[in-house]
XYZ file of C-alpha atoms in Angstrom:
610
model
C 87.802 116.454 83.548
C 90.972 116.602 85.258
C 93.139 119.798 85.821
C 96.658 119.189 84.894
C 97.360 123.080 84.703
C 96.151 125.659 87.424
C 95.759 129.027 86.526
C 98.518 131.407 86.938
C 97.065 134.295 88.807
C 99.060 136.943 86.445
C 100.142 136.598 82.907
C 103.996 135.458 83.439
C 106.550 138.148 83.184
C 108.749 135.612 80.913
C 108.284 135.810 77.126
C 107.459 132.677 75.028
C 108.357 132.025 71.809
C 104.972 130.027 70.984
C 102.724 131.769 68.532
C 98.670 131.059 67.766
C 99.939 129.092 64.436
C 102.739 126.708 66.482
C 100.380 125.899 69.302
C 97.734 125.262 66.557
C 100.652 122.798 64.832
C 101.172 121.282 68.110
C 97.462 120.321 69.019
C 97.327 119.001 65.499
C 99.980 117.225 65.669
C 99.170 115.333 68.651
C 95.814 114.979 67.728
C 96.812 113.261 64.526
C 99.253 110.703 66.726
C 96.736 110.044 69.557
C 93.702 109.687 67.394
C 95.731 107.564 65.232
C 96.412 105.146 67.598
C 93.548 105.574 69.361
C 91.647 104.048 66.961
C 93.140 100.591 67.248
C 91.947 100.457 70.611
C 88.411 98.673 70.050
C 86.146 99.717 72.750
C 87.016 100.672 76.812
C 86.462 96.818 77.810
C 89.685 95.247 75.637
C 91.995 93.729 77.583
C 95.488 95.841 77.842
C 97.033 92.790 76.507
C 94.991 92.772 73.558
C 95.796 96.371 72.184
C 98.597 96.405 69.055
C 101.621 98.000 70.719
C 102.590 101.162 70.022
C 106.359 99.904 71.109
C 106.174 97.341 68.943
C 109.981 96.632 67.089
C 107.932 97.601 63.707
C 106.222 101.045 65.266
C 109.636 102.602 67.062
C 109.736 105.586 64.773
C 105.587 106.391 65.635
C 106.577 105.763 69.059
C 109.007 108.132 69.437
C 106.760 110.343 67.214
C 103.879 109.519 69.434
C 106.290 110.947 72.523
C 107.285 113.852 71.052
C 104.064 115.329 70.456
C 103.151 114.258 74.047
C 105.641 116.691 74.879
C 104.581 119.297 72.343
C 101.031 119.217 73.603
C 102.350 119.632 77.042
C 104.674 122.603 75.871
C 101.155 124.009 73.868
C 98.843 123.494 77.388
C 101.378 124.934 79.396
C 101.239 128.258 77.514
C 97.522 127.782 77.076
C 96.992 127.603 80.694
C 99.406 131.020 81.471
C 96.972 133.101 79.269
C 93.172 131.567 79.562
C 92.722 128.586 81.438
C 89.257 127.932 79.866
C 90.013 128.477 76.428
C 88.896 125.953 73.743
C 91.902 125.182 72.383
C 93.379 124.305 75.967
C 90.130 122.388 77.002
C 91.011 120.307 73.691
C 94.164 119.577 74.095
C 93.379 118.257 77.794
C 91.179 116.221 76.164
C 93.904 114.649 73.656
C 96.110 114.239 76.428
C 93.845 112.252 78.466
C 93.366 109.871 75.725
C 97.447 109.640 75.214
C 97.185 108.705 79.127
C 94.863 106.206 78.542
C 96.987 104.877 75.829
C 100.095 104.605 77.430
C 98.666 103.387 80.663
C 97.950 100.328 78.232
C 100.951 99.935 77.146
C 102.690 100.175 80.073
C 100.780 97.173 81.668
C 101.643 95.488 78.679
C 104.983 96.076 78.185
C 105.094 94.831 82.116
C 102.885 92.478 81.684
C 104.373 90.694 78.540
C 107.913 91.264 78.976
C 108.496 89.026 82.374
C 111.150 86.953 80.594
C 113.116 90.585 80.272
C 111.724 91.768 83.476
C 112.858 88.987 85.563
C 114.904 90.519 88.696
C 118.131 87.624 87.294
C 117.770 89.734 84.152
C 117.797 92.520 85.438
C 120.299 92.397 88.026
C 122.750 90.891 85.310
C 121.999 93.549 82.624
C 122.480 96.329 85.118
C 125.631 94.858 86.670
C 127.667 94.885 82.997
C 125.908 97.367 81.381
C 125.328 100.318 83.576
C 124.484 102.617 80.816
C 121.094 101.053 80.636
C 120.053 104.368 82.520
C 118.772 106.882 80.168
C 116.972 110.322 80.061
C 114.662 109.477 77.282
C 112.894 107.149 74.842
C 115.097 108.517 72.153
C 118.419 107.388 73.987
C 118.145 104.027 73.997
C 119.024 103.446 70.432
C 122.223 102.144 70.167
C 125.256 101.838 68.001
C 124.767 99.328 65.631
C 128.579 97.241 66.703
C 128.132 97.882 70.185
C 124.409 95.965 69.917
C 126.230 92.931 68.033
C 128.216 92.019 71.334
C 125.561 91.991 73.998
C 123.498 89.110 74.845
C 119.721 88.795 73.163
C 118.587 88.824 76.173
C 120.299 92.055 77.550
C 119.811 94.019 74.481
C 115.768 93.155 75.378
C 116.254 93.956 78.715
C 117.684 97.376 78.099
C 114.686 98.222 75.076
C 112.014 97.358 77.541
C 113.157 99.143 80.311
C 113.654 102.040 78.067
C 110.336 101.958 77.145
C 108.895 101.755 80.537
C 111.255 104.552 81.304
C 109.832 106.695 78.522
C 106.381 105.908 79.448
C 106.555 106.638 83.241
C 108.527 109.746 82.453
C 105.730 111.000 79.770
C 102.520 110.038 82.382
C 104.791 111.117 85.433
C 105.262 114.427 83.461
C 101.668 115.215 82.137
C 100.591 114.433 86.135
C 99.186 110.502 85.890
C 102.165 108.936 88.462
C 99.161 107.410 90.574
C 97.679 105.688 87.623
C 101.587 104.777 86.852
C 101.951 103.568 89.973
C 99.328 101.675 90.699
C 99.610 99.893 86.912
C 103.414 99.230 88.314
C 103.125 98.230 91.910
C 100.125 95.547 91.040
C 102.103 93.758 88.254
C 105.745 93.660 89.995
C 105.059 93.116 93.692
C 103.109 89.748 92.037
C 106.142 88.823 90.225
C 108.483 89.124 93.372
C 106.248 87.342 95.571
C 105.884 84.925 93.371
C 109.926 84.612 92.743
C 110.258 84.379 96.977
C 107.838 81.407 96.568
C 109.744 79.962 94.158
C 112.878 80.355 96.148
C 111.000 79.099 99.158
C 110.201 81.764 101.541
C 107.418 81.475 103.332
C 105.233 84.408 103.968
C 102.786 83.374 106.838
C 105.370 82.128 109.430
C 105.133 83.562 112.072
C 106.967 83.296 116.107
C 103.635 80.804 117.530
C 104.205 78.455 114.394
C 107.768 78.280 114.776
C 108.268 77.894 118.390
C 105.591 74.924 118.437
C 107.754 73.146 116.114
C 110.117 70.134 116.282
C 113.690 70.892 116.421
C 113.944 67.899 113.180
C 110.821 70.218 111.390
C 112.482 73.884 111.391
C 115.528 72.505 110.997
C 114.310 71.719 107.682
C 112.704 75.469 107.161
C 116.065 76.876 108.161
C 118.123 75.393 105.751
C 115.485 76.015 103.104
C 115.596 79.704 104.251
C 119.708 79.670 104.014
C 119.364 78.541 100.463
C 117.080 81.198 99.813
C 118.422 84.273 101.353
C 121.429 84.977 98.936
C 119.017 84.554 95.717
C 116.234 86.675 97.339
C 118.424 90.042 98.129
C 120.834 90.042 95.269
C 118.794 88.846 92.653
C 115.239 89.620 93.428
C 115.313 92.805 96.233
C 118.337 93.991 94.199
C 116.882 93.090 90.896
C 113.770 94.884 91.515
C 115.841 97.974 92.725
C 117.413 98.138 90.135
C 114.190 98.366 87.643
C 112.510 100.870 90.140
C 115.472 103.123 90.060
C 115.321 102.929 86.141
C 111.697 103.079 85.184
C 110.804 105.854 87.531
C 114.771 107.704 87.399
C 112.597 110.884 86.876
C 110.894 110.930 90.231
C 112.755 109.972 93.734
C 109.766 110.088 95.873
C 107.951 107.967 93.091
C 110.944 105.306 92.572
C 110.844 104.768 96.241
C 107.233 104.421 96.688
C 107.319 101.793 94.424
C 110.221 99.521 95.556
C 108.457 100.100 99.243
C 105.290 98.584 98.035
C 106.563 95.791 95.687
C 109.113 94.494 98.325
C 108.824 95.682 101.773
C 106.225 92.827 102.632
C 108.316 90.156 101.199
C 111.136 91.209 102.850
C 110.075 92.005 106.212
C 108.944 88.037 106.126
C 112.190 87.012 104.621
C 113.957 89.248 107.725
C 111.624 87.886 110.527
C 112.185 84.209 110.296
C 115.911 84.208 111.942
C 114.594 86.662 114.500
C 111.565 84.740 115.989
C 113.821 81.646 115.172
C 116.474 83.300 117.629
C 113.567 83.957 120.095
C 112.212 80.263 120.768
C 113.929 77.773 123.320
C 117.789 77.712 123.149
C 119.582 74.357 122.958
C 123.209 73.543 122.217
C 122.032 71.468 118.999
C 120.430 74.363 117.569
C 123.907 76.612 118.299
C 125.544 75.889 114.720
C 121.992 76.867 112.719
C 121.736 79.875 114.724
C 125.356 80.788 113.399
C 124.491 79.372 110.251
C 121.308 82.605 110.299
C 123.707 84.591 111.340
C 126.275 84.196 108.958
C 124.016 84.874 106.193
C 122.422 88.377 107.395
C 125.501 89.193 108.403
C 127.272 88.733 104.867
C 124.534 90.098 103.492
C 124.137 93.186 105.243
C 125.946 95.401 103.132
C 123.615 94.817 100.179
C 120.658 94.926 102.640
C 121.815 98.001 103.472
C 121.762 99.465 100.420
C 118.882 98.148 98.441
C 116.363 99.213 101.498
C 118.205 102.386 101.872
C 114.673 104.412 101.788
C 113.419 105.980 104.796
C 110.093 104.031 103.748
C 111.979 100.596 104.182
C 114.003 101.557 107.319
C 111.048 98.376 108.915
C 113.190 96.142 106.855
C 116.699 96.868 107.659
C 115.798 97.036 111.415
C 114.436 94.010 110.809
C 117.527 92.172 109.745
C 119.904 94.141 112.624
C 117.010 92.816 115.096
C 117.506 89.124 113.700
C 121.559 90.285 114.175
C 120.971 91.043 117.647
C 118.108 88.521 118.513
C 120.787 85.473 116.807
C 123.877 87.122 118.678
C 122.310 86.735 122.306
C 121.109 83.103 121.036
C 124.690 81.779 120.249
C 126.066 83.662 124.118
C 123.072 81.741 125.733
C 123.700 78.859 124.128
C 127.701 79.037 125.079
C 127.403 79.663 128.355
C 124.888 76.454 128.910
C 127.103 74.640 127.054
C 129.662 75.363 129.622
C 127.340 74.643 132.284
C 126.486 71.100 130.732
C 130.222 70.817 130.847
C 130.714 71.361 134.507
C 127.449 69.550 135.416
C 128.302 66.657 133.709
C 127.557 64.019 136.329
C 128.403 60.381 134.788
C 129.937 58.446 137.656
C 130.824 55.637 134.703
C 134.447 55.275 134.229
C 135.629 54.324 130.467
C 136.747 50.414 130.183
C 140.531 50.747 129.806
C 141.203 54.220 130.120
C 139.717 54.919 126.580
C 138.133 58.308 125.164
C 135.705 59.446 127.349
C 132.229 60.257 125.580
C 132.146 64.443 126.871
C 135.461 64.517 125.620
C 134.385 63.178 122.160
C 131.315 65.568 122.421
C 132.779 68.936 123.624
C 135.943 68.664 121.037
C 133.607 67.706 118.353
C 131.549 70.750 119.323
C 134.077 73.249 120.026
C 136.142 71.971 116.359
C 132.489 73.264 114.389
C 132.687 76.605 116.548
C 135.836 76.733 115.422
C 134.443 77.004 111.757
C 132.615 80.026 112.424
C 135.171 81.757 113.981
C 134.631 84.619 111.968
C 130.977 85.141 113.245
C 132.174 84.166 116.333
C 134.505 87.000 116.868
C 131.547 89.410 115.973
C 129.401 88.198 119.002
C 130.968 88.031 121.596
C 133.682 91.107 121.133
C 132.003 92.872 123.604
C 131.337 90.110 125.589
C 134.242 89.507 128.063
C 134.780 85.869 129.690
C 133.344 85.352 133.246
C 135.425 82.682 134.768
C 132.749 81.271 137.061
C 134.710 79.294 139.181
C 138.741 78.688 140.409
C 140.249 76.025 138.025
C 143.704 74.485 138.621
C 146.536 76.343 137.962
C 148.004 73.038 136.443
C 146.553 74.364 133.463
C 146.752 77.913 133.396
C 145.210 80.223 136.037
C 143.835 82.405 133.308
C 143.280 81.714 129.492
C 144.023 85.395 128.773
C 147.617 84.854 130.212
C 148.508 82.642 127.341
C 150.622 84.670 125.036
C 149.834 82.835 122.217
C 145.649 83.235 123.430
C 144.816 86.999 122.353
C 141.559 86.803 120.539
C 138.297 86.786 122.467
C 137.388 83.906 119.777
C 140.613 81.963 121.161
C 140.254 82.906 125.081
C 136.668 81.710 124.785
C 137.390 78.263 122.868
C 140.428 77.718 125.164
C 138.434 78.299 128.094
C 135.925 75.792 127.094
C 138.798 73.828 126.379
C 140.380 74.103 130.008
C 136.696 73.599 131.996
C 136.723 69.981 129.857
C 139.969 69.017 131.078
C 139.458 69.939 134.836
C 136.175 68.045 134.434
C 138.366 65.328 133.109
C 140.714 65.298 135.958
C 137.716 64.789 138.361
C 137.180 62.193 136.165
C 140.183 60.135 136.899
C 139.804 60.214 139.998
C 137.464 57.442 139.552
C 139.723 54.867 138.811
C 140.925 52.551 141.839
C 144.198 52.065 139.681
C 146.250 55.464 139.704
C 148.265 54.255 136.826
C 145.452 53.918 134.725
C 143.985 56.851 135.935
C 147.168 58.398 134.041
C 146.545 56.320 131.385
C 142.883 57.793 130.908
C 144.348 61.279 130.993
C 147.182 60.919 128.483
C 144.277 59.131 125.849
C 141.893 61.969 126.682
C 144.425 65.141 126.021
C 145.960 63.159 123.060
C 142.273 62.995 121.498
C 141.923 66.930 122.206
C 145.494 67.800 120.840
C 144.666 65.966 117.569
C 140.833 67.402 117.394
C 143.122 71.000 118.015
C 145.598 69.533 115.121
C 142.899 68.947 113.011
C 140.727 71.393 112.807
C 140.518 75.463 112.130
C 141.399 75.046 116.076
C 145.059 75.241 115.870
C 144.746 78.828 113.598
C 142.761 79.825 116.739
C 144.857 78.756 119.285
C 148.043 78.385 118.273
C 151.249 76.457 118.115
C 152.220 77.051 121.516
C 149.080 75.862 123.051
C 149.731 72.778 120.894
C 153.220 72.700 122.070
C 152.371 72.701 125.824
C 149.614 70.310 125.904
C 151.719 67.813 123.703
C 154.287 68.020 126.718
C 151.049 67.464 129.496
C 150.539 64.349 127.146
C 154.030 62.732 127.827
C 153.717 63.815 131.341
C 150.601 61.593 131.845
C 152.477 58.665 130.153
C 155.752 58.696 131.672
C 153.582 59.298 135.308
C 151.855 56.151 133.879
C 154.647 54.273 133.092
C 156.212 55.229 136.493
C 153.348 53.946 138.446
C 152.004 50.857 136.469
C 155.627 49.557 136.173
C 157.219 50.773 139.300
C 156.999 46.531 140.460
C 158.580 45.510 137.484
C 161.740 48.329 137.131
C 162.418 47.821 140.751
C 162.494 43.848 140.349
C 165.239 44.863 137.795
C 169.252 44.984 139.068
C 170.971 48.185 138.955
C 174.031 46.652 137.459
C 172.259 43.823 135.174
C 176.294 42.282 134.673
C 177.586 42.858 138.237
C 178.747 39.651 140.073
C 175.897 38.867 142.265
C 175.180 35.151 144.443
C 172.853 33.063 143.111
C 169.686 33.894 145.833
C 170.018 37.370 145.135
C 169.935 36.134 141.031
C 166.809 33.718 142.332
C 165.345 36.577 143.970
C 165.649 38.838 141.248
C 164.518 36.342 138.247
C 161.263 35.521 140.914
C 160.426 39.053 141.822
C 160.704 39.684 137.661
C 158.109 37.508 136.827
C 155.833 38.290 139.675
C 155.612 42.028 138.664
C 155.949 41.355 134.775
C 152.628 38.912 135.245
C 150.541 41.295 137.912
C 151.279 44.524 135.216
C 150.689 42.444 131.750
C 147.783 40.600 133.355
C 145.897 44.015 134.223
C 146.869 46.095 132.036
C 146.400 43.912 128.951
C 142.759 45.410 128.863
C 143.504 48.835 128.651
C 143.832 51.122 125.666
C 145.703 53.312 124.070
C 143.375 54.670 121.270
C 145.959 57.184 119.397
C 148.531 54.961 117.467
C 151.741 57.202 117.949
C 151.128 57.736 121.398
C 150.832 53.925 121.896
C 154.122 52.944 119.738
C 156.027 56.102 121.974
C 154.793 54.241 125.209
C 155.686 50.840 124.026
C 158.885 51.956 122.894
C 159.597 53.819 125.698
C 158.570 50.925 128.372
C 160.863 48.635 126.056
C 163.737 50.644 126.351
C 163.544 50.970 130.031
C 162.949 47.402 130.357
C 164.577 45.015 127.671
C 168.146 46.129 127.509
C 168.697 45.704 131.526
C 166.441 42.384 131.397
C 168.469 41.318 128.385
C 172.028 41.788 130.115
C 171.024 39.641 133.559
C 169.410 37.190 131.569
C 172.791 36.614 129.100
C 174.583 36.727 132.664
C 172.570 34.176 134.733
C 170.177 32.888 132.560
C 172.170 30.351 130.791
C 174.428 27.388 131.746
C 174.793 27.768 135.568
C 171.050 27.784 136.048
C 170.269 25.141 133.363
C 171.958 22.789 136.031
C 169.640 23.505 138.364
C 166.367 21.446 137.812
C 164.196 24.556 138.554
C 165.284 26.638 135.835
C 162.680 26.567 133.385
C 160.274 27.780 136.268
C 162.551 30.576 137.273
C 163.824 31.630 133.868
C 160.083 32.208 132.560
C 160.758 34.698 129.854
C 163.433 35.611 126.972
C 164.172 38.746 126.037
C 161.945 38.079 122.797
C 158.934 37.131 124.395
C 158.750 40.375 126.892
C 159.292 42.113 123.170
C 156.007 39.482 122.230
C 154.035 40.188 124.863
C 154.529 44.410 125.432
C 153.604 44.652 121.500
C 150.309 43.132 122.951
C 149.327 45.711 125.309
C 147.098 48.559 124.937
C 144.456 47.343 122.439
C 141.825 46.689 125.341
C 141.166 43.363 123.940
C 142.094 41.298 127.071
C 142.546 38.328 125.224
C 145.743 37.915 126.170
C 145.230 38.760 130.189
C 146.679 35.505 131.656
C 149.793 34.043 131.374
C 150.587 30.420 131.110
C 153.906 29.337 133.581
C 154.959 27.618 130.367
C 154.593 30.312 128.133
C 158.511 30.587 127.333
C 157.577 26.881 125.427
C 159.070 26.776 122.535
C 161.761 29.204 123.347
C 165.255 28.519 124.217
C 164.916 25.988 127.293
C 162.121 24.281 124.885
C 162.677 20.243 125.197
């Protein structure tokens, strides 16, 4: 028979207030209760679940009866025990006690056992969040005004009666020295029911660093997201849930209350915790970069509540767990930055892009750099303490330093700039390539265009700023006037400086000749390249026209009219009208080429048309 109550080696100086007739009236009391109920049992073998509940809507009144003379028993055996610990009356009312044990042990698992739809941790962590009185001292507290019930949800109002119930339970068996058998009854049912509610949510349990790192990238790509969608539903609905009901059920016993919550979720959640670290662990790649950030984000966000669900000393394993996937994910992303920048650099293509177009790395890095750009916030978390290494001298065309840029101050913006920059001197090797130097321009002004619209675009331009915008908008016009300047030198110089000046007619010959020379050589090889950005192409066009047209159009109302038209070799010399050079510039630039030659009689139709 178990001892609840040592022996006090000396009667207790303290005086009590029981006499032989109350502690008589308390021992029958109880006796009457526990017997009572008792009796409905059947034999040892029924299943808990088949016992009539004691907590029952129809039996609250016994119930709180049956409590109360728990603790009126325990109030008798205490003073029992401080006079004669062997005494027959004590040795009976152990007895009874035992029994109650036995009893409420049953309907404890019960209660647990048929009350999941109340129990659930959603339930739970709902009812707790708006009702935060659902913490009582006692059985007896958790009736409730009869108004206040009417405006809380069926489901809440259940929520609070069963977790009262538990609550009374676990304080009465805590109290009379059966926590173990509490315990165990507890630990058994719940840790099923969260394991079961991480399945559902789709954490897997045996996954460990050998599985994952033999993977396909396509495979745990899959798990990962999976794992993302499960995160935020398994801390603050299940871990928090289930913290919630520990800290209620067993809010008479600390060391008890964390015991519990230990055992019922520490397992679950050290899996849960592991994945992004042994995820972080296997073979970096820049693909993988923006799930690693995605891992990150999440225990990161979730930390707080991480922090303070596993706050136990007992389930310290789990929140070192989740800083170690932190840490693991953080030296991840910096490994996988600085090989991106290495790709960058290394990039080797010796291919040059048919008409000057967007090259494919610059497609690639801005597209890259615009998603880093999304996690910015992340971002700024890894690598704070991680100053940029500028690996090797880089034009001061651009700027010598990225943390010279007054409108750069962020390590998030110096990094993303700097990324930026090693691109563009990449892209200026680049150019190189081209035998034409015009076009090499060309190329240039298409490429920094595509980046200052990707900037435009995208959470870049918060990042970096308007200034950065500002100055590489102006690099842009500098690469198209330097291409206009060189792809149309032939054709500006064939041009007279004083279109209506009085000039003879070889030096009009000469100039109409050397004119369509130069206009044919430019339009015929530059009618295949591109201009991919639509503004930038009308602002070239429109600029080339105005630099053109106007002078062309004065000389040819001077001398391209009646005095030639006597001469039989005017419709050779006189090749184009101001119109068609308007005809054929609004041709340029599309890369098509279909236009590349053109015909001696292409002014046909115009005004010296027969």
């Amino acid at each position: 028979m178990r001892t609840i109550f040592s022996k006090s080696p000396s009667r207790p100086t303290h005086h009590y207030t029981f006499t032989e007739s109350l502690i008589e009236e308390n021992i029958e009391a109880a006796e009457l209760s526990i017997t009572k109920w008792d009796s409905l049992y059947g034999d040892d073998h029924v299943s808990y679940c088949n016992i009539a509940s004691l907590f029952s809507e129809n039996n609250r009144d016994e119930a709180k009866q049956y409590l109360s003379s728990i603790k009126g028993l325990q109030k008798a055996m205490r003073y029992l025990a401080s006079l004669e610990s062997t005494s027959d009356k004590l040795v009976r009312a152990q007895t009874l006690m035992q029994t109650a044990m036995k009893r409420l042990e049953r309907e404890f698992y019960q209660i647990l056992k048929s009350n999941r739809n109340y129990l659930d941790p959603e339930s739970v962590s709902n009812h707790s969040s708006s009702r935060p009185s659902v913490s009582r001292s006692s059985f007896s507290d958790s009736e409730e005004d009869g108004s206040e019930n009417d405006s809380i949800p069926e489901v809440e109002r259940g929520s609070s009666a069963v977790i009262a119930d538990l609550r009374a339970i676990a304080e009465a068996m805590i109290s009379a020295g059966y926590a173990k058998e509490c315990f165990k009854i507890y630990r058994t049912i719940r840790k099923s029911i969260v394991d079961e509610a991480l399945y559902n949510l789709g954490v897997e349990r045996n996954l460990g660093f050998q599985q994952i790192q033999k993977m396909e990238w396509e495979i745990l790509e899959v798990k990962i997201k999976h794992w993302l969608n499960a995160v935020k539903g398994a801390v603050k609905t299940v871990f928090y849930g289930e913290r919630l009901l520990c800290d209620q059920v067993f809010a008479i016993s600390s060391s008890i209350r964390e015991s519990c919550f230990t055992d019922v979720s520490k397992e679950g959640a050290l899996a849960l915790f592991g994945f992004p670290e042994n995820v972080a662990k296997c073979k970096k790649a820049p693909e993988k970069m923006f799930r690693i950030l995605d891992l990150y984000e999440a225990v990161s966000d979730l930390w707080p509540e991480i922090e303070s669900i596993f706050s136990f000393e007992s389930t310290s394993t789990v929140r070192s767990t989740a800083v170690n996937s932190l840490i693991r994910l953080s030296d991840a992303v910096r490994t996988m930055l600085t090989d991106f920048e290495m790709a960058i650099q290394k990039h080797s293509s010796k291919t040059t892009v048919p008409g000057g177009g967007i090259h494919p790395l610059t497609r690639y890095v801005m597209n890259y750099i615009s998603f880093l750009a999304d996690y910015s916030g992340v971002l700024s978390d890894i690598i704070a303490d991680w100053p940029l290494q500028i690996s090797s001298p880089l034009p001061e065309s651009y700027f010598g330093s990225p943390d010279k840029e007054e409108s750069i101050s962020s390590p998030i913006s110096v990094r993303l700039a700097w990324l930026i920059l090693v691109m563009l001197c990449k892209l200026d090797g680049k150019a190189e390539m081209y035998k034409d130097v015009a076009l090499s321009y060309l190329f240039l002004a298409n490429n920094l265009q595509y980046v200052v619209n990707k900037v435009r675009q995208s959470n870049l331009k918060l990042l970096l700023g308007d200034n950065w915008v500002t100055k590489h908008e102006q690099k842009v016009r500098k690469y198209a006037a330097n291409y206009e300047r060189v792809g149309w030198s032939k054709v500006f110089a064939a041009l007279p400086e004083n279109p209506t000046a009085e000039i003879p007619v070889d030096q009009v010959i000469e100039h109409f000749r050397n004119f369509n020379s130069a206009f044919e050589e430019a339009f015929k090889k530059q009618t295949s390249w591109v201009v991919t950005d639509p503004k930038l192409r009308d602002e070239i066009k429109l600029s080339l026209a105005r630099r053109i047209g106007p002078i062309y159009k004065e000389f040819f109302d001077k001398y391209g009219g009646v005095q030639l038209m006597k001469e039989m070799w005017a419709e050779t010399l006189v090749r184009y009208t101001p119109d068609d050079l308007g005809n054929y510039c609004s041709d340029l630039f599309f890369g098509s080429g279909s236009s590349g030659s053109i015909s001696s009689s292409s002014s046909q139709g115009g005004r010296y048309s027969r």
